[in-house]
Tab-separated table of C-alpha atoms in Angstrom:
chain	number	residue	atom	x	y	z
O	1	UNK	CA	0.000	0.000	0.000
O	2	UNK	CA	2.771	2.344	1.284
O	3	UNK	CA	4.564	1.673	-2.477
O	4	UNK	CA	1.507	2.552	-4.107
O	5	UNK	CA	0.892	5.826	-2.390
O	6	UNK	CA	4.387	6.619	-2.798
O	7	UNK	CA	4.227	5.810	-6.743
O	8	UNK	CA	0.909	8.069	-6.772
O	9	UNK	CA	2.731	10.858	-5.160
O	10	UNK	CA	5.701	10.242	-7.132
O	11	UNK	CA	4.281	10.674	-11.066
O	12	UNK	CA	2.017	13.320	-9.708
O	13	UNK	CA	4.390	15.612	-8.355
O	14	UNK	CA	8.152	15.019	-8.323
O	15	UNK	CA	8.415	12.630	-11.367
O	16	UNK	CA	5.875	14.302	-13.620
O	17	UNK	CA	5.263	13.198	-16.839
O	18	UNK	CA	4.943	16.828	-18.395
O	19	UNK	CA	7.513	18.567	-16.221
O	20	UNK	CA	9.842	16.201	-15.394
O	21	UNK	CA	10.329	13.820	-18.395
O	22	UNK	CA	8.695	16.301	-20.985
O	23	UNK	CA	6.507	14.005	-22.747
O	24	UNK	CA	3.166	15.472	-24.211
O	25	UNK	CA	4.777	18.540	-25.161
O	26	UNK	CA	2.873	19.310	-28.295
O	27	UNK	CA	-0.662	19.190	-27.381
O	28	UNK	CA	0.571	20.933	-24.131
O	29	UNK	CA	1.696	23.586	-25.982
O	30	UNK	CA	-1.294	23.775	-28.705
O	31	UNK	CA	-4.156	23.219	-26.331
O	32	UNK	CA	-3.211	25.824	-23.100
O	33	UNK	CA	-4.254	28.617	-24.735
O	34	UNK	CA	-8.024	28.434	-23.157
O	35	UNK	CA	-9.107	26.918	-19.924
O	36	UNK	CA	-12.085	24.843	-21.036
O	37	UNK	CA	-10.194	22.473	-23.761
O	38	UNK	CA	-7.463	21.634	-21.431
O	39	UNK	CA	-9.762	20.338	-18.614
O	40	UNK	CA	-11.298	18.447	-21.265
O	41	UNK	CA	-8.140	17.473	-22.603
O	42	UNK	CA	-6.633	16.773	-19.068
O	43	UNK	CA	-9.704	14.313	-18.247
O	44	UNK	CA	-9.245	12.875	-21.444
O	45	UNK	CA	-5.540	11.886	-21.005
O	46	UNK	CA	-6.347	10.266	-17.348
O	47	UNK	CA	-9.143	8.216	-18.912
O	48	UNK	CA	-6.876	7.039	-22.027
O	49	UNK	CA	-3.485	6.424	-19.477
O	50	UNK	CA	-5.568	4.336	-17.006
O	51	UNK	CA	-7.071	2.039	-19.478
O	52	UNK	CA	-3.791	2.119	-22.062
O	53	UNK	CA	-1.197	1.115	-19.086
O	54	UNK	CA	-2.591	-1.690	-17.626
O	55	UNK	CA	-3.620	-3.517	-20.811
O	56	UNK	CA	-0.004	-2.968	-22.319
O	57	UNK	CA	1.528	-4.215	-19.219
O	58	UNK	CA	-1.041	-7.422	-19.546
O	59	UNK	CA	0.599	-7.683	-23.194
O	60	UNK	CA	3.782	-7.029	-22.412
O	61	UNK	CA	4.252	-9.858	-19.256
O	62	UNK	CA	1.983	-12.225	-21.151
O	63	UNK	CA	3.351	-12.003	-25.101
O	64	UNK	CA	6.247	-9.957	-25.704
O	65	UNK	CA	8.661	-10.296	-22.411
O	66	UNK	CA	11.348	-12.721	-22.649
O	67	UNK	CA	9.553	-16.004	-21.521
O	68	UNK	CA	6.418	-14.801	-21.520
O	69	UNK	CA	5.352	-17.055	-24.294
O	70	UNK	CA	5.931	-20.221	-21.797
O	71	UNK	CA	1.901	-20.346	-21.457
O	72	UNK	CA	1.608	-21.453	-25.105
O	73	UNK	CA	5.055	-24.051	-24.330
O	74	UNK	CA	7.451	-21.590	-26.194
O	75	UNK	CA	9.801	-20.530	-23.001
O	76	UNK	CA	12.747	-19.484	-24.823
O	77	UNK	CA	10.872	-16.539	-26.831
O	78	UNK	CA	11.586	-12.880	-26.515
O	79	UNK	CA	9.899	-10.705	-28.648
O	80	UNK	CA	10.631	-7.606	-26.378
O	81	UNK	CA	12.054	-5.755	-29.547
O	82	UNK	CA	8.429	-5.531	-30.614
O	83	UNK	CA	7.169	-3.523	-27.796
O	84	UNK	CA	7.209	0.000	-29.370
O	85	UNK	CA	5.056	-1.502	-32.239
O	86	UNK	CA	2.778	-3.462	-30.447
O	87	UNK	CA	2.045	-0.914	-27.669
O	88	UNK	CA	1.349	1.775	-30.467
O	89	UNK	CA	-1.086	-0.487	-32.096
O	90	UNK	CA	-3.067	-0.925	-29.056
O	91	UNK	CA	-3.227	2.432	-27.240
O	92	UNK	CA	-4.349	3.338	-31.140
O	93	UNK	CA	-7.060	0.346	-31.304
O	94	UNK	CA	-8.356	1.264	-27.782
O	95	UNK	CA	-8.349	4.814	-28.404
O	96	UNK	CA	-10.766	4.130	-31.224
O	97	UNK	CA	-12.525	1.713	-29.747
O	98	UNK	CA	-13.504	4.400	-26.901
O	99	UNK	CA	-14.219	7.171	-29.705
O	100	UNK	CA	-17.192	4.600	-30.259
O	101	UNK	CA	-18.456	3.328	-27.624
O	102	UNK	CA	-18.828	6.767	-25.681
O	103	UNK	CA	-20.526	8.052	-28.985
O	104	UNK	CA	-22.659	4.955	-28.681
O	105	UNK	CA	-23.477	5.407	-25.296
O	106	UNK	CA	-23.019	8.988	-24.052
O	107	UNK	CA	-23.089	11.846	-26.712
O	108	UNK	CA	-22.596	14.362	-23.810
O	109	UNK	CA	-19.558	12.939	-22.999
O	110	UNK	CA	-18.813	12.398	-26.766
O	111	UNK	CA	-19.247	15.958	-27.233
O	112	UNK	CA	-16.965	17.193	-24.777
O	113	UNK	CA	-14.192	14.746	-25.480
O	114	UNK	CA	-14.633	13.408	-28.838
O	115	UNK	CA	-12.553	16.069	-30.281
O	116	UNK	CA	-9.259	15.053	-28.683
O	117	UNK	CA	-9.574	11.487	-28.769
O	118	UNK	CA	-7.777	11.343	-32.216
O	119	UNK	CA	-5.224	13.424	-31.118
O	120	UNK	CA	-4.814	11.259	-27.805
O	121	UNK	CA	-3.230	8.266	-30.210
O	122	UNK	CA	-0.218	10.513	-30.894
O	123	UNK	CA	0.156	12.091	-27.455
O	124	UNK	CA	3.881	11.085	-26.375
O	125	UNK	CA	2.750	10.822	-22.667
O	126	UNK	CA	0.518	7.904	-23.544
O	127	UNK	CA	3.475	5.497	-25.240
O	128	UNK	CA	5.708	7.106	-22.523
O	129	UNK	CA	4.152	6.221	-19.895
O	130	UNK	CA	4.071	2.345	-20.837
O	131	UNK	CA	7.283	2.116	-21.788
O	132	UNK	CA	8.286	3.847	-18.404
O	133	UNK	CA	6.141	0.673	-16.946
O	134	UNK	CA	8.007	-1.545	-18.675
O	135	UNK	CA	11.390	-0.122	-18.068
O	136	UNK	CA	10.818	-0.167	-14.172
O	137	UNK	CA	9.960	-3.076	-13.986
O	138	UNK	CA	6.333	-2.381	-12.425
O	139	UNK	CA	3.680	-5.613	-11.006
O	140	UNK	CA	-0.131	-5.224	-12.279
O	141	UNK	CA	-1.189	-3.130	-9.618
O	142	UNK	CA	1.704	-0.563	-9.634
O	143	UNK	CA	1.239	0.307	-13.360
O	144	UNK	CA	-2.921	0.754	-12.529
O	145	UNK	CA	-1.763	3.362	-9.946
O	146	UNK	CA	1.294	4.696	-12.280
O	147	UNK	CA	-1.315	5.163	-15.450
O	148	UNK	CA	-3.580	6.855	-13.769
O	149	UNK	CA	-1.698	9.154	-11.218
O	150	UNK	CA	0.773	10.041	-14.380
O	151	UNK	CA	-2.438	11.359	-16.056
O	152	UNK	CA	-3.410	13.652	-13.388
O	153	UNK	CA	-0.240	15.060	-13.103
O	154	UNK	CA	-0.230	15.916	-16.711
O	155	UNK	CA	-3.984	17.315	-16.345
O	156	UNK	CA	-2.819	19.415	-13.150
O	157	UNK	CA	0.095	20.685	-15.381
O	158	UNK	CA	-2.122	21.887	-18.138
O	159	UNK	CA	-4.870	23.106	-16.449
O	160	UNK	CA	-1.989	25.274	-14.188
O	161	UNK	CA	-0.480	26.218	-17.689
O	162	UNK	CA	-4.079	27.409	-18.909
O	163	UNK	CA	-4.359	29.491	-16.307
O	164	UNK	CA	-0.902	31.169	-16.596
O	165	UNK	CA	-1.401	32.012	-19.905
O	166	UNK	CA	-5.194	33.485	-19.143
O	167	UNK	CA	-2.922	36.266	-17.112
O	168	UNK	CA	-0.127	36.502	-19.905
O	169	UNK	CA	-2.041	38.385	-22.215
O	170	UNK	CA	-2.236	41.322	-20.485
O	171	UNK	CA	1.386	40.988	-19.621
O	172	UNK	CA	3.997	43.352	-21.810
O	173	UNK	CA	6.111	40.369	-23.228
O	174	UNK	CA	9.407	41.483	-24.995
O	175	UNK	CA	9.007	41.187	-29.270
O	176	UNK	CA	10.083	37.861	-30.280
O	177	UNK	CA	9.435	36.041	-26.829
O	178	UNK	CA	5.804	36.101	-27.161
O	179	UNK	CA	3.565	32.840	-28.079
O	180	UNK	CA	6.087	29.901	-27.702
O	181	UNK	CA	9.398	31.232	-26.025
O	182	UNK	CA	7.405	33.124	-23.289
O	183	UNK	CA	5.416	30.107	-23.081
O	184	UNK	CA	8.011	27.698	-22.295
O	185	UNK	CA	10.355	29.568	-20.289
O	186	UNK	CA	6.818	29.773	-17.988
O	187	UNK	CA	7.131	26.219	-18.123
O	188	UNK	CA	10.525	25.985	-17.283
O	189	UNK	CA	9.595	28.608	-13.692
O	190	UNK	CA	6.631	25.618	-13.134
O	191	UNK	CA	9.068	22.862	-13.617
O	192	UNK	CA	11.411	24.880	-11.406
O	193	UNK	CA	8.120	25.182	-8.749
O	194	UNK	CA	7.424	21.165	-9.039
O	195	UNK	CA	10.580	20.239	-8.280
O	196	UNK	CA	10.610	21.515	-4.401
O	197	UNK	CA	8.343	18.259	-4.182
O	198	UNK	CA	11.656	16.195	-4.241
O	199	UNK	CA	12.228	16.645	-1.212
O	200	UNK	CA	9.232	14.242	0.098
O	201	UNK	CA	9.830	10.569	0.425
O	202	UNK	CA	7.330	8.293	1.977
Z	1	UNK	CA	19.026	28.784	-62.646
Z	2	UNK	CA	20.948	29.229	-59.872
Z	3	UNK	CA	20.999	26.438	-57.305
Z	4	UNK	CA	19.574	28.779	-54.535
Z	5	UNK	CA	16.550	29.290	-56.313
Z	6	UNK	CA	15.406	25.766	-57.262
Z	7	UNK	CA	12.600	23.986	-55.393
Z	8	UNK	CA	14.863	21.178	-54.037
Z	9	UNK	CA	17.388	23.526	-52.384
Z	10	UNK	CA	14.202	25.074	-50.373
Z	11	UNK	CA	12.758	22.473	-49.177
Z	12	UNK	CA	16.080	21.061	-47.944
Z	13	UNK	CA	17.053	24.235	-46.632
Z	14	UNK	CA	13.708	25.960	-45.486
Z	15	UNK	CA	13.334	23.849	-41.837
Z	16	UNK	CA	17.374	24.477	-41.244
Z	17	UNK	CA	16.404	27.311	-39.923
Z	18	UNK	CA	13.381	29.520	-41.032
Z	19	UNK	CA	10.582	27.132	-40.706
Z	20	UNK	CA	12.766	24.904	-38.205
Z	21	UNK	CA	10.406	21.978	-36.796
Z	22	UNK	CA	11.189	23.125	-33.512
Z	23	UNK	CA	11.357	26.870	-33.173
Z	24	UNK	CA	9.257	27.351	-36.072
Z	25	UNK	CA	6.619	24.864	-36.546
Z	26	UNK	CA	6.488	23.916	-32.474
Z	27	UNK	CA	6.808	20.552	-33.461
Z	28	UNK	CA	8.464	17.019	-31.435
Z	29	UNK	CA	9.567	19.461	-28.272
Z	30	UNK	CA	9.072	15.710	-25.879
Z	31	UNK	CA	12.195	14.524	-26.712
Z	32	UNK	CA	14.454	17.496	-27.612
Z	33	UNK	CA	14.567	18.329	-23.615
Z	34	UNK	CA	14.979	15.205	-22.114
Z	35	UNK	CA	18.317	14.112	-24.144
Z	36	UNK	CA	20.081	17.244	-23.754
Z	37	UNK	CA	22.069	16.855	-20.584
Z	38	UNK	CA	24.982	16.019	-22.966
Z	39	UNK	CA	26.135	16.692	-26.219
Z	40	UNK	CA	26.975	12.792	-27.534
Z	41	UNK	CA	23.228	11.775	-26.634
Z	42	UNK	CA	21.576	14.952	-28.776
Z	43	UNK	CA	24.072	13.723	-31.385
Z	44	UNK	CA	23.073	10.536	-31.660
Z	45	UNK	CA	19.559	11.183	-30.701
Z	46	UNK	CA	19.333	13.777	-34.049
Z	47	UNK	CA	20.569	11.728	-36.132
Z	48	UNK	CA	18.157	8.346	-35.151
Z	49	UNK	CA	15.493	11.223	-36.004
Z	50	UNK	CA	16.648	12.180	-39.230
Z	51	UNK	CA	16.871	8.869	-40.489
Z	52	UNK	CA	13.762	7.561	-39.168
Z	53	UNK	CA	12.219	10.723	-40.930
Z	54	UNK	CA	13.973	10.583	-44.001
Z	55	UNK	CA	13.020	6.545	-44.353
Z	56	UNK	CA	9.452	7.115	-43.073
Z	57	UNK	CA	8.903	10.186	-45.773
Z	58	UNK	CA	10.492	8.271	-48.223
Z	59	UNK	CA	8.724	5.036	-48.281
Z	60	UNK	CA	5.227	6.789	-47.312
Z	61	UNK	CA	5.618	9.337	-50.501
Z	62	UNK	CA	6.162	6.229	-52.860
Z	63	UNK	CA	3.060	4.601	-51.291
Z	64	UNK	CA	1.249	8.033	-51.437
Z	65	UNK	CA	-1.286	6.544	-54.011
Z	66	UNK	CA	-1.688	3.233	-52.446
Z	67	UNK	CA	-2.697	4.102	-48.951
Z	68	UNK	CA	-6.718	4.286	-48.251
Z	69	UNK	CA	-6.897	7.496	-47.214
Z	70	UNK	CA	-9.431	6.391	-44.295
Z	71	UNK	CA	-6.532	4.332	-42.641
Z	72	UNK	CA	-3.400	6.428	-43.391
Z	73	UNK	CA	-2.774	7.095	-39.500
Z	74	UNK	CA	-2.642	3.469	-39.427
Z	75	UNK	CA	-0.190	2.905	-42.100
Z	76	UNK	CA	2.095	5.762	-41.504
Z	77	UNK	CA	2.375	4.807	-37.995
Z	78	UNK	CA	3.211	1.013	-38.826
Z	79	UNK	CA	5.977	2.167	-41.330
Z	80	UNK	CA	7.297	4.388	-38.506
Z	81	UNK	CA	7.411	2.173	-35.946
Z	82	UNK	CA	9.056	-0.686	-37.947
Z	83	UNK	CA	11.409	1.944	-38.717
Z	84	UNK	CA	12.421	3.239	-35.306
Z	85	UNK	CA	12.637	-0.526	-34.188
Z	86	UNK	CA	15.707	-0.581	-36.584
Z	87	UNK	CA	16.495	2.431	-35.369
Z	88	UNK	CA	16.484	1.190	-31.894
Z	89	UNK	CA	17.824	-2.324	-32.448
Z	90	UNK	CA	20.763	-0.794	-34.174
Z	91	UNK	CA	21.697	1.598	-31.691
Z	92	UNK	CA	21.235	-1.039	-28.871
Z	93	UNK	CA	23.838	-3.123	-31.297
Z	94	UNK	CA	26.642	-0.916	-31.290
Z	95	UNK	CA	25.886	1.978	-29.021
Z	96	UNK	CA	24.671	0.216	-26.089
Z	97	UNK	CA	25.929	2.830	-23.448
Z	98	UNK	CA	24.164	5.600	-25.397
Z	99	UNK	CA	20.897	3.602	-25.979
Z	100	UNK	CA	20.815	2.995	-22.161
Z	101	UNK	CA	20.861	6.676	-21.388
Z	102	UNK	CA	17.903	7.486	-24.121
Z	103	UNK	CA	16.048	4.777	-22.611
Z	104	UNK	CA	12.427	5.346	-23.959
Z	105	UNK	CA	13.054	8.248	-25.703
Z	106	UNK	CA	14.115	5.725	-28.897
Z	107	UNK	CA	10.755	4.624	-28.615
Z	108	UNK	CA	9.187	8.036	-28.618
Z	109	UNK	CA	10.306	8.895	-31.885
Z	110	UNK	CA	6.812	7.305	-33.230
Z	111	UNK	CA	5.182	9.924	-31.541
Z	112	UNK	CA	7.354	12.453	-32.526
Z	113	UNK	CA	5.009	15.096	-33.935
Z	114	UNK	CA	7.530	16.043	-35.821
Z	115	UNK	CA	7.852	12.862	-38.406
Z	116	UNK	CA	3.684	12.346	-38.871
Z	117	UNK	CA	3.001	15.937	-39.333
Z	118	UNK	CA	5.871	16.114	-42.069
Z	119	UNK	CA	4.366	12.689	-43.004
Z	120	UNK	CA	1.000	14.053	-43.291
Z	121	UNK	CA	1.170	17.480	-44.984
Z	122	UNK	CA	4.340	16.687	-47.072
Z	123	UNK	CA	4.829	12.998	-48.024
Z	124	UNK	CA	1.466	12.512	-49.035
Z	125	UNK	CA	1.154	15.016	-51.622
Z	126	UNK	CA	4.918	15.178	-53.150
Z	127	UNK	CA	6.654	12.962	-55.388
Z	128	UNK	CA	9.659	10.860	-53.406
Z	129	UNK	CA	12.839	12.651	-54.080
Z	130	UNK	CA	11.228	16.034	-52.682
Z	131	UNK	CA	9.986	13.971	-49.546
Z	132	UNK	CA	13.712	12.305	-49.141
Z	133	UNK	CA	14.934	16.242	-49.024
Z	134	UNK	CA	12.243	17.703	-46.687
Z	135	UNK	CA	12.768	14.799	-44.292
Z	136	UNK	CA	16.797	15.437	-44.100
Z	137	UNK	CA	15.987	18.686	-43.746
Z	138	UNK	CA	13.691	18.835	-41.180
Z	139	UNK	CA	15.435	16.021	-39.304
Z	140	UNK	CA	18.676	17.963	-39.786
Z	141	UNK	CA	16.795	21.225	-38.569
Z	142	UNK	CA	16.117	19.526	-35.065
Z	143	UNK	CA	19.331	17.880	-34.452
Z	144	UNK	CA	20.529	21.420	-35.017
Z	145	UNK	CA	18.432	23.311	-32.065
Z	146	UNK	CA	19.357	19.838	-30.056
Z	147	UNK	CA	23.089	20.007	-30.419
Z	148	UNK	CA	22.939	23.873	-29.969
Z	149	UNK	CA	20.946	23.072	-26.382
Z	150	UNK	CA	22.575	20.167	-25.407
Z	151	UNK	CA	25.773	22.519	-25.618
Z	152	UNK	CA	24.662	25.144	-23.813
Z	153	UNK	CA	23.405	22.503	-20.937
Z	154	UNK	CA	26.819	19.986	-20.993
Z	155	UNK	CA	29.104	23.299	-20.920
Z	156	UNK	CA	27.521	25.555	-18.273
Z	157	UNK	CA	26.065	22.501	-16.255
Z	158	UNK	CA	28.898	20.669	-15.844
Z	159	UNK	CA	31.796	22.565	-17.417
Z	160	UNK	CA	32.032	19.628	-20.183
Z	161	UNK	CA	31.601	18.971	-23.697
Z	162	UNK	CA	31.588	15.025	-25.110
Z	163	UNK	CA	32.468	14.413	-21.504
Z	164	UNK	CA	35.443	16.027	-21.867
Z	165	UNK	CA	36.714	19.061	-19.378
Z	166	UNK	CA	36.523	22.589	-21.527
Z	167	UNK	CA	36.396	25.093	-18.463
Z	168	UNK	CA	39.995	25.067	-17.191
Z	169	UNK	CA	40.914	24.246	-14.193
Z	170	UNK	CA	42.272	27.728	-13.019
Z	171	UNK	CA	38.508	29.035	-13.742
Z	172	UNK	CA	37.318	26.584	-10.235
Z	173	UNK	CA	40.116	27.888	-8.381
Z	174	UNK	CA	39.102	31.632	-8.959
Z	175	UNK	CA	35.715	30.512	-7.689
Z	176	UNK	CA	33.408	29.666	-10.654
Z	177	UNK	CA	31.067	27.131	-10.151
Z	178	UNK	CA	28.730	24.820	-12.419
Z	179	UNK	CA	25.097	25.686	-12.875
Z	180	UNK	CA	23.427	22.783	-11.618
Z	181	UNK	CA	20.322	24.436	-12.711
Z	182	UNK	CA	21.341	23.838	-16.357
Z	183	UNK	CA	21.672	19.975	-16.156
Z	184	UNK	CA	18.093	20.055	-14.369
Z	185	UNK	CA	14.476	19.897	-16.236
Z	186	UNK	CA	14.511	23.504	-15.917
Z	187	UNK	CA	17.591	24.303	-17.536
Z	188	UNK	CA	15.586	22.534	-20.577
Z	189	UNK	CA	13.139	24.983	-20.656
Z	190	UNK	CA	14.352	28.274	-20.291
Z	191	UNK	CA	17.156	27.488	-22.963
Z	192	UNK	CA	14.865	26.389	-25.598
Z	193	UNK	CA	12.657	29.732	-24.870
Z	194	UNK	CA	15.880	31.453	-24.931
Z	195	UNK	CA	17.333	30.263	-28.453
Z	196	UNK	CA	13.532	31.087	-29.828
Z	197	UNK	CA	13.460	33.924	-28.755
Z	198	UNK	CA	16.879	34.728	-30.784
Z	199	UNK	CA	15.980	32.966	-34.016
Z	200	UNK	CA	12.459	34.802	-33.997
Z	201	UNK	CA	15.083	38.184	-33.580
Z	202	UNK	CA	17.482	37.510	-35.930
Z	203	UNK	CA	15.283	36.240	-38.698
Z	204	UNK	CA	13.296	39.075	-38.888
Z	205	UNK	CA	15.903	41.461	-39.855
């Protein structure tokens, strides 16, 4: 329990996915301009990551690990090399698949989501964050926790980010630094802010 | 004609630097901060990237009239992740110490904006040769903020470049000190704000 809470507070905070290992950059970048998009796109990214992680890692330990093929009396297979491939074809398949089912069963939901879910398929924090499970060598229940707690640490990033950039456009940025340098030297002063987390170890 | 002016030369030379993929089309930012504590990891990072791009643009503009356009995303990422499992499994072959320290970001080149927006809006509508050129280009065009990055972090973070010492000795004794700041997420950042905020300057005059 203790190693849960301590991987929850760990891909939140200190370790975060945006801030700390810079993955989902690009929609970070393209979708902070308003507030409303990047809640949706936040909750989005949390729903995608907590389904995505835990089905990879069931791939993962049960067809591509070295040995993992022993169930089906082939123990001396590894077809680790195929991971990037394999994960990128699922996260892709379920990402679709979700498209449309919630269309099928909840237009609100569709509404307010259905826009990003394409985009979603490409986000580097998705395929980052199950190859991250795989390269640390997380159980079952440790990657549930690590999906879903890296997702709302890239959520509280963005929706932080949103709300910077609400107050940047009445600031007087320099010419040349405004849109994307001002932006990510903003990001580099939250990074900077995240990082006094380090300090707490459970 | 002179060579400046032909359509080749601009689309090899156009993302260099005045459409660059990173400063200028805010494109595949994931993976230019996280392997730019040193200099021999951008390296070798940039130049994975340009030949998955190159490849992937290649083999996706010869297919251009074969793929179903309902699919594409499919297709173009299959090509480009066989392509960066090459990519990987060759780096893993002989640069093992270097493939350890990029850990997943080998892997993250599928997701690279970078190669499926260039796949996207160029590769499907130009003929092969073009597409060859705009993918060295652009891949050439990131390697280049990435090496100019990765030396600003490896020089003022820890006083080295390649690993080797470049801040003499003499310098420590007078008092100067490494910016840890540099080597830390930060660092990232600030200097990639920084160097926009110079090409943005200098390319308008």
């Amino acid at each position: 329990m203790e190693n849960l809470i301590s991987i929850f507070l760990n891909s939140v905070f200190v370790g975060n996915i945006l801030l700390a290992y810079f993955l989902g950059m690009c929609s970070f970048l393209a979708i902070s301009n308003n507030m409303e998009p990047a809640v949706g796109l936040g909750f989005t990214v949390i729903f995608v990551l907590s389904i995505t992680t835990p089905i990879n890692w069931l791939v993962y330990h049960y067809l591509l690990a070295p040995g993992a093929l022993a169930w089906v009396g082939l123990p001396l297979v590894d077809l680790s090399f195929l991971k990037f491939i394999i994960f990128i074809a699922v996260i892709a398949a379920i990402v679709q698949a979700l498209e449309m089912i919630i269309d099928r069963y909840s237009p609100p939901l569709y509404m307010a989501l259905g826009v990003f879910l394409p985009l979603i398929a490409v986000n580097c924090a998705i395929l980052g964050t199950s190859l991250f499970m795989v390269e640390r060598d997380y159980n079952f229940m440790e990657s549930v926790v690590f999906g879903a707690s890296s997702g709302m640490g890239w959520m509280l990033a963005i929706v932080t980010m949103a709300g910077i950039r609400k107050k940047l456009r009445y600031a007087d940025v320099p010419e040349g630094l405004e849109g994307f340098g001002i932006s990510m030297i903003v990001t580099g002063l939250m990074a900077m802010a995240f990082m006094l987390f380090s300090g707490i170890t459970l | 004609m002179k060579i400046t002016r032909t359509k080749a030369f601009k689309v090899f030379f156009n993302p260099i630097w005045e459409s660059n993929p990173i400063s200028g089309q805010i494109l595949g930012i994931c993976s230019a901060l996280a392997v730019t504590v040193q200099l021999k990891t951008a390296i070798v990072m940039g130049l994975a990237l340009t030949f998955v791009l190159a490849c992937s643009n290649l083999s996706i503009s010869l297919m251009r009239k074969l793929i179903p356009r309902n699919i594409r995303i499919i297709v173009e990422l299959t090509i480009i992740a066989t392509l960066v499992i090459f990519a990987d499994q060759v780096l893993k072959a002989f640069l093992y110490d270097i493939s350890k320290q990029l850990s997943v970001f080998v892997g993250l080149i599928i997701t690279n904006c970078i190669i499926l927006a260039r796949a996207e809006t160029y590769a499907l509508g130009n003929p092969p040769l073009l597409s060859l050129l705009d993918g060295i280009g652009n891949g050439l065009g990131y390697s280049q903020i990435l090496i100019t990055v990765a030396v600003l972090r490896e020089l003022f973070g820890a006083g080295k470049l390649f690993g080797f010492q470049v801040i003499p000795n003499s310098f420590y004794a007078a008092g100067y000190e490494n910016m840890g700041f540099m080597v830390l997420a930060p660092g990232a950042f600030i200097a990639i704000g920084l160097i926009v905020w110079l090409q943005k300057t200098v390319s308008k005059e």
